[in-house]
Coordinates of C-alpha atoms in Angstrom, one line a residue:
X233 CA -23.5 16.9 -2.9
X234 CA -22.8 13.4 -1.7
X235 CA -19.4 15.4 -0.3
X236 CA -21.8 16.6 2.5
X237 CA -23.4 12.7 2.7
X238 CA -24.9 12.3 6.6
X239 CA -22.5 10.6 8.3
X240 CA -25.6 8.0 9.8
X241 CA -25.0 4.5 10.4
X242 CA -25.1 1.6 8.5
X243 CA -28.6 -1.0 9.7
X244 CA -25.8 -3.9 10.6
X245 CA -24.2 -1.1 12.8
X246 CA -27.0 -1.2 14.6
X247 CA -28.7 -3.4 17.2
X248 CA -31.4 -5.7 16.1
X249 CA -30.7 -4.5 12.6
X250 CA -34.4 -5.5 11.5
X251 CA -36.6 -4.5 9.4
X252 CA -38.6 -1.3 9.7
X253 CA -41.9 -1.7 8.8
X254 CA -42.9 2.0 7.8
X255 CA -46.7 3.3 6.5
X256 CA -46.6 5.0 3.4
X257 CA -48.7 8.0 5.0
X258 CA -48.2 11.2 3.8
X259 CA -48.3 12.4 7.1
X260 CA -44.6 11.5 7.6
X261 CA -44.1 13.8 9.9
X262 CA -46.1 12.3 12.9
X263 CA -44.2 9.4 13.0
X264 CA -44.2 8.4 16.8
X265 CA -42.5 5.0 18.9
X266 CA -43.8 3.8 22.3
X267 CA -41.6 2.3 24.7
X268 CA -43.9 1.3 28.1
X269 CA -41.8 1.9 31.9
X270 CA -42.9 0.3 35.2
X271 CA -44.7 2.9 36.6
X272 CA -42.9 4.0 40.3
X273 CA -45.0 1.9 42.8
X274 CA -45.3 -0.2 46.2
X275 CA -47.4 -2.7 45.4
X276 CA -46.1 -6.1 44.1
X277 CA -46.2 -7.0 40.6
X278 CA -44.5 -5.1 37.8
X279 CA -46.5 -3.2 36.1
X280 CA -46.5 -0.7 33.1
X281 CA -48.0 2.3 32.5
X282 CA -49.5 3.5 29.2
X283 CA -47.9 3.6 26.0
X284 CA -46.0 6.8 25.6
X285 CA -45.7 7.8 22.3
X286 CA -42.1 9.6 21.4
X287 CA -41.1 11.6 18.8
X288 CA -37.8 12.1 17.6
X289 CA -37.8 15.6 19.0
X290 CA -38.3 14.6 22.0
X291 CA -35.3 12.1 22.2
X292 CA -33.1 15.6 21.1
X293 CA -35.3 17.1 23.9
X294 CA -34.0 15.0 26.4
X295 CA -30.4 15.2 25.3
X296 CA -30.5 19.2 25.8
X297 CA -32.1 18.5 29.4
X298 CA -32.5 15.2 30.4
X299 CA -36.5 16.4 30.5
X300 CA -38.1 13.0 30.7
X301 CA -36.4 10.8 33.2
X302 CA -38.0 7.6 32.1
X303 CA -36.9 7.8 28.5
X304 CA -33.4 9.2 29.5
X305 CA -32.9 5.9 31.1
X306 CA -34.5 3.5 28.8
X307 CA -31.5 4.9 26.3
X308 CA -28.7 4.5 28.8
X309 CA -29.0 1.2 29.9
X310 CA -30.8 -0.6 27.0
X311 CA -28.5 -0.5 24.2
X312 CA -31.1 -2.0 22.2
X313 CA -33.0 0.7 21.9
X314 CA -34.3 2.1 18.9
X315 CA -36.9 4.2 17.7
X316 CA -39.7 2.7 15.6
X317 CA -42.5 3.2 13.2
X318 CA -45.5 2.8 15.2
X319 CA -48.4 0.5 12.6
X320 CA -52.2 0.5 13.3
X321 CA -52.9 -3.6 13.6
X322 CA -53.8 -5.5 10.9
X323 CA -58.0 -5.2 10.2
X324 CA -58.3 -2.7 13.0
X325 CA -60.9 0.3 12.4
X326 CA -57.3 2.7 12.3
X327 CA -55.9 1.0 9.8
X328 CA -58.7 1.0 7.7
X329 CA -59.7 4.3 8.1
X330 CA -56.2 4.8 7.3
X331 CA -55.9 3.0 4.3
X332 CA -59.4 4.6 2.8
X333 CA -57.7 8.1 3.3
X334 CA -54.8 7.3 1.6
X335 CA -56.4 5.8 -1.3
X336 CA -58.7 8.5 -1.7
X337 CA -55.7 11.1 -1.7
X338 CA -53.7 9.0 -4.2
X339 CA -56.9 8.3 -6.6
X340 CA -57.7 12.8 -6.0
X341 CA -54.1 13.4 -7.0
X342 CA -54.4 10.9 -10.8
X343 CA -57.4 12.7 -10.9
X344 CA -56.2 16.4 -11.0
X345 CA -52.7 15.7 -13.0
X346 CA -55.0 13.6 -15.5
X347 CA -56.9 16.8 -16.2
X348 CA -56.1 19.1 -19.2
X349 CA -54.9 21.5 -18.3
X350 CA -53.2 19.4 -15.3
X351 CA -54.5 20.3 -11.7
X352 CA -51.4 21.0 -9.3
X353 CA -53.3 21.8 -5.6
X354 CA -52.5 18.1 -4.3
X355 CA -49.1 17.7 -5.6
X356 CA -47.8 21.0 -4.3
X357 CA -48.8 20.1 -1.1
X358 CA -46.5 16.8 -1.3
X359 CA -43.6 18.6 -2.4
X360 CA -44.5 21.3 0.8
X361 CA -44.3 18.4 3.0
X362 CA -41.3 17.0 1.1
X363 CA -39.4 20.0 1.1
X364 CA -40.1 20.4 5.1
X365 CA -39.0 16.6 5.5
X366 CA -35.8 17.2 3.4
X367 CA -34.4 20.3 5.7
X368 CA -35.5 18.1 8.9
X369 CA -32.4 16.1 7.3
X370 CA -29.8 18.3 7.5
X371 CA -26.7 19.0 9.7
X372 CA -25.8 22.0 11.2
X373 CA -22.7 22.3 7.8
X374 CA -25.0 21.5 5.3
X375 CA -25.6 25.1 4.4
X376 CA -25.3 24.6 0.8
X377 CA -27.5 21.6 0.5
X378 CA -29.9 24.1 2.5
X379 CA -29.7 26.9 0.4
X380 CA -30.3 24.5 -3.3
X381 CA -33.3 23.4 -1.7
X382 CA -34.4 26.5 -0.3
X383 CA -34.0 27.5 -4.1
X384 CA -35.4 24.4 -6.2
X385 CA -38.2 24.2 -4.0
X386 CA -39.7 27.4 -3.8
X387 CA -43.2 27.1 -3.3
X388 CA -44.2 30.5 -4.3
X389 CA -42.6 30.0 -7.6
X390 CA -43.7 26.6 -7.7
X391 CA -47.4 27.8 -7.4
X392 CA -46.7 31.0 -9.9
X393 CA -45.5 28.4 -12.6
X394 CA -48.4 25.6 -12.0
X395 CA -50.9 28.9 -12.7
X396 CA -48.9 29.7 -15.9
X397 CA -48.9 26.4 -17.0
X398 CA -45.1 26.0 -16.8
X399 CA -44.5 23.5 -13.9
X400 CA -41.8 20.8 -14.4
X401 CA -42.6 18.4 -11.8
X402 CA -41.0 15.6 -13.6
X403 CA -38.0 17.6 -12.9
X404 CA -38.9 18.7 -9.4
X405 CA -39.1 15.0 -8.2
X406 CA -35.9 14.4 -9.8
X407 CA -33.9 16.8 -7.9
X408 CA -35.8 15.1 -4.8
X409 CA -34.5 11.7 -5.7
X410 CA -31.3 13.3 -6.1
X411 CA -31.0 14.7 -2.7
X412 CA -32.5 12.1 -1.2
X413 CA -29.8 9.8 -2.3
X414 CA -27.1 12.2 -1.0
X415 CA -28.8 12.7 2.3
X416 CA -29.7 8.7 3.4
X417 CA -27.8 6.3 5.1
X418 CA -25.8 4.1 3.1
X419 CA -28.1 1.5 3.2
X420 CA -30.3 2.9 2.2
X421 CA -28.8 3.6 -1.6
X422 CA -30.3 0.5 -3.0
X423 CA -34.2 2.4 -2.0
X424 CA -33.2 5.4 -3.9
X425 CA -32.4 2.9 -6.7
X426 CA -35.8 1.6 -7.2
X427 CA -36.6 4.9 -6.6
X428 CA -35.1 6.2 -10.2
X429 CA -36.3 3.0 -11.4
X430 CA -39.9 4.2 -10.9
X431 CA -41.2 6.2 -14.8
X432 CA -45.0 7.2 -13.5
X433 CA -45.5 10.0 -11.9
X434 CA -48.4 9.1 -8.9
X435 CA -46.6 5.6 -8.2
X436 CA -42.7 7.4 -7.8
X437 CA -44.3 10.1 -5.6
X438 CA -46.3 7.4 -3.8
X439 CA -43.1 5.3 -3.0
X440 CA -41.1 8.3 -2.1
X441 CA -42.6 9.1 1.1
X442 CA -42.2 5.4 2.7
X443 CA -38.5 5.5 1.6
X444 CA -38.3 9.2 3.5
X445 CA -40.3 7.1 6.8
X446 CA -37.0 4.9 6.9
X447 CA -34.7 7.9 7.0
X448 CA -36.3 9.5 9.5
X449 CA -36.1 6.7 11.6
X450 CA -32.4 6.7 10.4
X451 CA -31.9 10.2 11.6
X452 CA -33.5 9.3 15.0
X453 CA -31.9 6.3 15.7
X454 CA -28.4 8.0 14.8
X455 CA -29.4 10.7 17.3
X456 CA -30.1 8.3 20.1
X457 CA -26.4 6.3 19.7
X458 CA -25.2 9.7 19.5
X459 CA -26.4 11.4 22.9
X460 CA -26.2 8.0 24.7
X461 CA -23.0 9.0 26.2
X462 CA -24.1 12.7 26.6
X463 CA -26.7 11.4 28.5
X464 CA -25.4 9.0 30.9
X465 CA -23.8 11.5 33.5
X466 CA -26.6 14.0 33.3
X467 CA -29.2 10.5 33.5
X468 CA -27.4 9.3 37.2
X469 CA -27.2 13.3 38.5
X470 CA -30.5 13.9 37.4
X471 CA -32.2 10.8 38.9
X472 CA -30.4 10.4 42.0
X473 CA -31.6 13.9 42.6
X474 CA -34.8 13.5 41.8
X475 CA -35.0 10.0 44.1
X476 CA -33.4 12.4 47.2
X477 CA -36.2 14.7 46.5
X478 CA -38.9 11.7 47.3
X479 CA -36.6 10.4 50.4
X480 CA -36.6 13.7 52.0
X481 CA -40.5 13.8 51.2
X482 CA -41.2 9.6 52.7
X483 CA -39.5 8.8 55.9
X484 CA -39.8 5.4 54.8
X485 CA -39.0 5.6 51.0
X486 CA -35.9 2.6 51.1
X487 CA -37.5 0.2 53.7
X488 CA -37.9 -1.9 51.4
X489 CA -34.0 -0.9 49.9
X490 CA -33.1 -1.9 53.8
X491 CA -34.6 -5.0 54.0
X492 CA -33.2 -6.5 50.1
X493 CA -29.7 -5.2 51.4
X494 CA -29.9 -6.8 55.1
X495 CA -31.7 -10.0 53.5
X496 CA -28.5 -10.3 51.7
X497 CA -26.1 -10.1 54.7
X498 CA -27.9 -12.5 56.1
X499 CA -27.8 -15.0 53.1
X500 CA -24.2 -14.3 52.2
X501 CA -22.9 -14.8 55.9
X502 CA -25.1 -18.5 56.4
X503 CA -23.2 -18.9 52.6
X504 CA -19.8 -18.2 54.4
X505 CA -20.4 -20.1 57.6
X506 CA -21.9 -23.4 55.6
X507 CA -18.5 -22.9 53.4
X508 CA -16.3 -22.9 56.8
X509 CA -15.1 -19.4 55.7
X510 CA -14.5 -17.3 58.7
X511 CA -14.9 -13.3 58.9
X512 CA -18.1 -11.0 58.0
X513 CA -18.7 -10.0 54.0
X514 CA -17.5 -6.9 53.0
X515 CA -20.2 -4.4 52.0
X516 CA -19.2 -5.2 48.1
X517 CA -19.7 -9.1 48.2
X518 CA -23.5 -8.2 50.2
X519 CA -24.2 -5.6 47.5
X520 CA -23.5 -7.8 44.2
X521 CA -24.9 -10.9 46.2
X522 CA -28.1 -8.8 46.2
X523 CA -28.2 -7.7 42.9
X524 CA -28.3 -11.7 42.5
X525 CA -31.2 -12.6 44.3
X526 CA -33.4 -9.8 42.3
X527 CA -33.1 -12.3 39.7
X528 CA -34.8 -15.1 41.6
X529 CA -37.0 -12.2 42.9
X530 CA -40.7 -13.6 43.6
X531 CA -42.6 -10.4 42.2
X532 CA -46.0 -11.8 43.4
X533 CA -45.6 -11.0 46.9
X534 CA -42.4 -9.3 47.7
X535 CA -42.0 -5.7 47.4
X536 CA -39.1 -4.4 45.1
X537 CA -36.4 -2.5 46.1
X538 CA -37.4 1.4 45.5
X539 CA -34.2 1.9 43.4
X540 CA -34.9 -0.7 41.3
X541 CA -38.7 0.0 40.0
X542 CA -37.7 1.3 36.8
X543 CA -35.9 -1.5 35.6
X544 CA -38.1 -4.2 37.6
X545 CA -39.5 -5.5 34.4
X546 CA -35.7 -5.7 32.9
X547 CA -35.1 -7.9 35.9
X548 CA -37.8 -9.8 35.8
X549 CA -37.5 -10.4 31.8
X550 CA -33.8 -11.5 32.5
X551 CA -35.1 -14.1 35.4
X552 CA -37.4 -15.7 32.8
X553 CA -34.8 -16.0 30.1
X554 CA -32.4 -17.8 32.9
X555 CA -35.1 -20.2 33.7
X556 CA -35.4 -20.9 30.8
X557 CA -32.0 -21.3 29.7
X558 CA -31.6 -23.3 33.1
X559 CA -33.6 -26.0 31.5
X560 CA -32.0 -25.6 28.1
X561 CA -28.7 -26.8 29.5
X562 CA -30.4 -29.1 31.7
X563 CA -31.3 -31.3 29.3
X564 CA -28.6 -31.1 27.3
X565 CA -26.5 -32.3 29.8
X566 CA -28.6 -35.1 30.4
X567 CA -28.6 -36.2 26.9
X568 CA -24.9 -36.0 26.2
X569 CA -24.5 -37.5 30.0
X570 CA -26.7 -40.5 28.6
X571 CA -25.4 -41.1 24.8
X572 CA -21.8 -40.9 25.8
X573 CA -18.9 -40.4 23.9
X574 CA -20.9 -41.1 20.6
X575 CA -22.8 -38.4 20.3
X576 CA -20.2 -36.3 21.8
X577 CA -18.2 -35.0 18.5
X578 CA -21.0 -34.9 16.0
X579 CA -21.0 -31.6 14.2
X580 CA -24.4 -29.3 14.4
X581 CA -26.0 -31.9 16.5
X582 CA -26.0 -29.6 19.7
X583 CA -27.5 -26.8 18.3
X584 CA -30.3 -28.5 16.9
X585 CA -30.9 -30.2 19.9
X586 CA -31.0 -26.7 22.0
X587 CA -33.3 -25.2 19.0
X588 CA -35.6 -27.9 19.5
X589 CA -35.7 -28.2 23.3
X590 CA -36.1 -23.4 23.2
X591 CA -38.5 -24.0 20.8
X592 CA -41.1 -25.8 22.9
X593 CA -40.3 -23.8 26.2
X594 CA -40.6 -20.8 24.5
X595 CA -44.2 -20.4 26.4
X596 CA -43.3 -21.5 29.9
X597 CA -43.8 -18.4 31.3
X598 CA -47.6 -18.0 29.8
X599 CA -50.3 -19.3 32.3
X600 CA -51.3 -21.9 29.8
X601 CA -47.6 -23.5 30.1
X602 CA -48.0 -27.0 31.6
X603 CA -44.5 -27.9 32.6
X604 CA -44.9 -31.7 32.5
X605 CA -46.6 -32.3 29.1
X606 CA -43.4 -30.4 27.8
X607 CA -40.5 -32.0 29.2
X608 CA -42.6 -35.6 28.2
X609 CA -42.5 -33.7 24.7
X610 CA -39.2 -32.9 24.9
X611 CA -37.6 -36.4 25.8
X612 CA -39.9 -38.0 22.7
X613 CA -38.4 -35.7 20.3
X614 CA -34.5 -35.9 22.1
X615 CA -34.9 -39.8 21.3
X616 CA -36.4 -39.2 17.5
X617 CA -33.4 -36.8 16.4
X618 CA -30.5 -39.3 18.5
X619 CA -31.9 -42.8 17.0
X620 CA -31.9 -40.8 13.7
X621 CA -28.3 -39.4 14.2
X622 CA -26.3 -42.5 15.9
X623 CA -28.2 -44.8 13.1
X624 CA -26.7 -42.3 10.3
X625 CA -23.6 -42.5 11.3
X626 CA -23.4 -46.1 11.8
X627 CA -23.5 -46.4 16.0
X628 CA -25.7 -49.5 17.8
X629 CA -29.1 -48.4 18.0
X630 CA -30.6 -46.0 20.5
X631 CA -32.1 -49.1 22.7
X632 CA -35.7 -48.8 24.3
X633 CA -34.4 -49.4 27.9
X634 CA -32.2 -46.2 27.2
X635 CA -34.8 -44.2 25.9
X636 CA -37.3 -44.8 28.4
X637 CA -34.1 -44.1 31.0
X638 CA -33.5 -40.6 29.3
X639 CA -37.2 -39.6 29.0
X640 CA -37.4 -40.3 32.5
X641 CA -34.0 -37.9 33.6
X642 CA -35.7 -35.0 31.3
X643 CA -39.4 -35.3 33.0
X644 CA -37.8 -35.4 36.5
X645 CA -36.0 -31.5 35.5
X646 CA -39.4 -30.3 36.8
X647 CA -39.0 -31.6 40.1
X648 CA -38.3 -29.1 42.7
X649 CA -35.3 -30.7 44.2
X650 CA -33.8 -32.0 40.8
X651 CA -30.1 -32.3 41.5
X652 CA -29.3 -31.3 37.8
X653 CA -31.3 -28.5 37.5
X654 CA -30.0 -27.3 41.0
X655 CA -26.6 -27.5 40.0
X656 CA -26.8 -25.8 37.0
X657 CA -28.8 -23.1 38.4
X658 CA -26.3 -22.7 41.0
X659 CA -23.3 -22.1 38.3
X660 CA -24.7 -19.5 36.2
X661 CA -25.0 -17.9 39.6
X662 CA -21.6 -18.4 40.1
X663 CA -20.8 -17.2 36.5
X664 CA -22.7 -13.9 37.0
X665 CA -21.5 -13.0 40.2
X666 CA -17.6 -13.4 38.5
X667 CA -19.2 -11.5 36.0
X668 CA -20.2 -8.3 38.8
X669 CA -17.0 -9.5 40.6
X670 CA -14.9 -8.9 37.4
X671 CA -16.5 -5.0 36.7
X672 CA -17.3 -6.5 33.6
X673 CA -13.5 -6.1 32.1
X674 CA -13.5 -9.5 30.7
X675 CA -16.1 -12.5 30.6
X676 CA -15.4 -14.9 33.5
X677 CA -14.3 -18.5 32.9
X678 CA -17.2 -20.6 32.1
X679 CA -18.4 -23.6 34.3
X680 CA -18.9 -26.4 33.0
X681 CA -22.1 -28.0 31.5
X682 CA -22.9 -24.2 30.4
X683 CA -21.2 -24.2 26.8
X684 CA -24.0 -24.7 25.0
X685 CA -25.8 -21.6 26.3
X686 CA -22.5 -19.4 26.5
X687 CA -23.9 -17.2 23.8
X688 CA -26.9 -16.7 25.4
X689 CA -25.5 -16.4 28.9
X690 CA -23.0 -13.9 28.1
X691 CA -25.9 -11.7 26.4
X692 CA -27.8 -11.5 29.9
X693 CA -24.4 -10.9 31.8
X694 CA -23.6 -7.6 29.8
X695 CA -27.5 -6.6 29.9
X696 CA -27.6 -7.6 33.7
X697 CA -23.9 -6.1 34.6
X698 CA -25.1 -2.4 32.5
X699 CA -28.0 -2.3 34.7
X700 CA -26.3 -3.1 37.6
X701 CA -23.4 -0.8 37.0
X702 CA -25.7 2.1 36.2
X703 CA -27.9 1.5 39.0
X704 CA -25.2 1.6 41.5
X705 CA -23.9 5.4 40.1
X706 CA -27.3 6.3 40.6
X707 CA -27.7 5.1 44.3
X708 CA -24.6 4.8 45.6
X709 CA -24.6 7.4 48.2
X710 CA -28.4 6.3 49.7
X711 CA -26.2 2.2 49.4
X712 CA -23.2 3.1 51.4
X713 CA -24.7 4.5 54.1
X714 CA -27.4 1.5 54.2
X715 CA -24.2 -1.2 53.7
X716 CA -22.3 0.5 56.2
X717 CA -24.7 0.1 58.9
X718 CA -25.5 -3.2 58.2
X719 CA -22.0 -4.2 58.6
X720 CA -21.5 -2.5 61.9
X721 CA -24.2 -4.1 63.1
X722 CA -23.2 -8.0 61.8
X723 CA -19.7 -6.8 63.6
X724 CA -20.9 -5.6 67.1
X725 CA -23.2 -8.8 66.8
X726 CA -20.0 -10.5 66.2
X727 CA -18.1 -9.2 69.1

């Protein structure tokens, strides 16, 4: 059997490899995952609408038809995506509801195989739900494996045998071990393990059904890398229909597409002129320049673009983690700027000085964030670690007047016209637009000051330049038309 072993991926094969945290509910079958999408609006702040709960038929659903839009393009553009176990929360009435339930089933089922003569109603129904679980794992070629289950688990002569007293189910759950194991994911093997290891009945049926929960989600995840590419040409026809459907229904369904785009212009040509360059943009440079500013978009009060409010969250998630990593390299620079040369070589050092500064800004975007008390945080504990580090390795001490110089340069990153932070800010702009300028064939050179936060920036890039790349196959036609006019009108201006 292992001959006709799904061919399903590895977890290090795929994104986030976590853990899955799975219920052991016998009701495996009604596993669902929610993803939340912006809802398509006009006001001004991203919002989400409710959960949605998907099941894995419904991500097979959409490959066939591309029958929900919203999921569709979740799986195209975030390749991140996986399906998950959805879990009541910890002491919430579901979960204990749940819990009692499941105890009581588990205590019912000792009960009736306790008995003498033994009492098979509850376990035939696992081995029903079992059996229906195990087909939902085959491939279309698997018409042996079919067929041996079909036959082993036959419930008929499962129930004939439990009346005469003849049922095996020792041997029944065996055979489910066994094509289990032949059926999972590779890593899943070392499960199945513990599985065998497992000599009581109640318990081994008990841990069988979580172990069946994680290849499900197996199945379902392999599915969704699977029709990803299936789905991306279907995803840009099917939307940029759909989006014609509601322009020829609102006269004024892109004003607010118009006014990002010619916003743009504007700010690329003052760009140009300040620079001494001479000429008007080309429709391209205005375009990717735009996609720029939606990631120093202020979501409060400005409207955003109509093609973008399904990723507007994405984009305002990605602006966070820039300001964010904006300050991370700000003060990093500052405090290899202000130890010098010493400091400059020493191995690890850097990355536990970014780990501590990410740390405590990992809640500046939460209301309760007060800038100031952090940064004042932030310089105390950049002078602990580098009076620690240049004593240990034998350099002059870290002198107060130096301290108190460097806890001052951090504190003033909050300033509004902090020339640091500015200019830092300014070249991972300039790194992202090479990165849109390069059609994302190969990473841009790196400015300086930014090598400590390559990693991270690079992850944003590809996230931000997939968006980008995907949003302009969608919208291209309703863009051109929109770019073209702007730029007649910037050259008749010019003339």
């Amino acid at each position: 059997d292992s001959s006709e072993r799904s061919n399903m991926p590895k977890d290090s094969d795929k994104p986030g490899g976590g853990e899955d945290r799975t219920d052991s509910s016998e009701q495996s079958h009604s596993k669902r995952v929610w993803r939340g999408t912006p809802s398509p609006h006009r006001g001004n702040t991203p919002q989400s609408s409710p959960p949605r709960f998907v099941s894995a038929e419904e991500l097979m659903e959409t490959a066939k038809g591309v029958t929900n839009m919203a999921l569709a393009h979740e799986i195209v553009v975030n390749t991140d995506f996986q399906v998950k176990p959805s879990e009541p929360a910890e002491g919430s009435l579901e979960k204990r509801v749940k819990d009692i339930m499941h105890k009581a089933f588990w205590d019912v089922l000792e009960a009736q195989l306790s008995e003498n003569p033994p009492s098979y109603n509850h376990a035939i129904k696992l081995l029903a739900e079992i059996k229906e679980t195990l087909l939902s794992f085959l491939l279309p070629g698997h018409g042996r494996l079919r067929g041996r289950i079909e036959e082993v688990l036959d419930l008929s002569l499962i129930q004939q045998q439990a009346e005469n007293g003849a049922l095996d189910i020792s041997k029944l759950v065996e055979f489910v071990i066994g094509m289990m194991g032949s059926l999972c994911a590779p890593s899943r093997d070392e499960d199945i393990r513990k599985l065998r290891e497992i000599t009581d009945l109640v318990p081994l049926l008990k841990a069988i059904f979580p172990v069946m929960d994680k290849m499900k989600l197996d199945m379902a995840n392999f599915a969704v890398s699977s029709i990803r590419p299936h789905l991306l040409q279907q995803s840009v026809e099917y939307e940029r229909k759909k989006f014609q459907e509601f322009v020829e229904k609102q006269p004024n369904a892109l004003d607010f597409t118009e006014k990002w785009l010619q916003d743009s212009a504007k700010s690329v040509l003052h760009e140009d002129q300040a620079g001494g360059a001479g000429g008007l943009p080309t429709p391209l440079a205005v375009h990717n320049h735009a996609y720029l500013c939606l990631l120093k978009w202020n979501h409060a009060s400005d409207p955003f673009p109509e093609t973008l409010l399904m990723d507007q969250v994405r984009f305002q998630e990605m602006q966070q983690d820039l300001e964010q990593l904006v300050l991370v390299a700000s003060v990093l620079l500052i405090v290899y700027n202000t130890t010098g040369e010493a400091i400059s070589g020493l191995p690890g050092l850097m990355d536990r000085l970014k780990r501590t500064i990410g740390v405590l800004l990992t809640e500046m975007h939460m209301p309760s964030f007060i800038a100031d008390e952090a940064l004042a945080t932030i310089g105390e504990r950049m002078c602990v670690e580098l009076s620690g580090c240049l004593s240990e390795h034998g350099f002059s001490p870290f002198s107060t007047n130096r301290q108190s110089i460097l806890k001052g340069q951090i504190s003033a990153v909050t300033l509004p016209d902090n020339a640091i932070r500015r200019l830092i800010g300014s070249r991972i702009q300039t790194y992202l637009l090479a990165f849109l300028e390069s059609s994302h064939r190969s990473a841009p050179t790196l400015p300086g000051g930014l090598a400590p936060v390559s990693k991270e920036l690079e992850e944003i890039a590809m996230k931000f330049g997939r968006l980008v790349h995907f949003n302009k196959l969608v919208y291209s036609p309703f863009y051109q038309k929109i770019l073209q006019e702007i730029v007649q009108e910037g050259e008749s201006n010019d003339t």
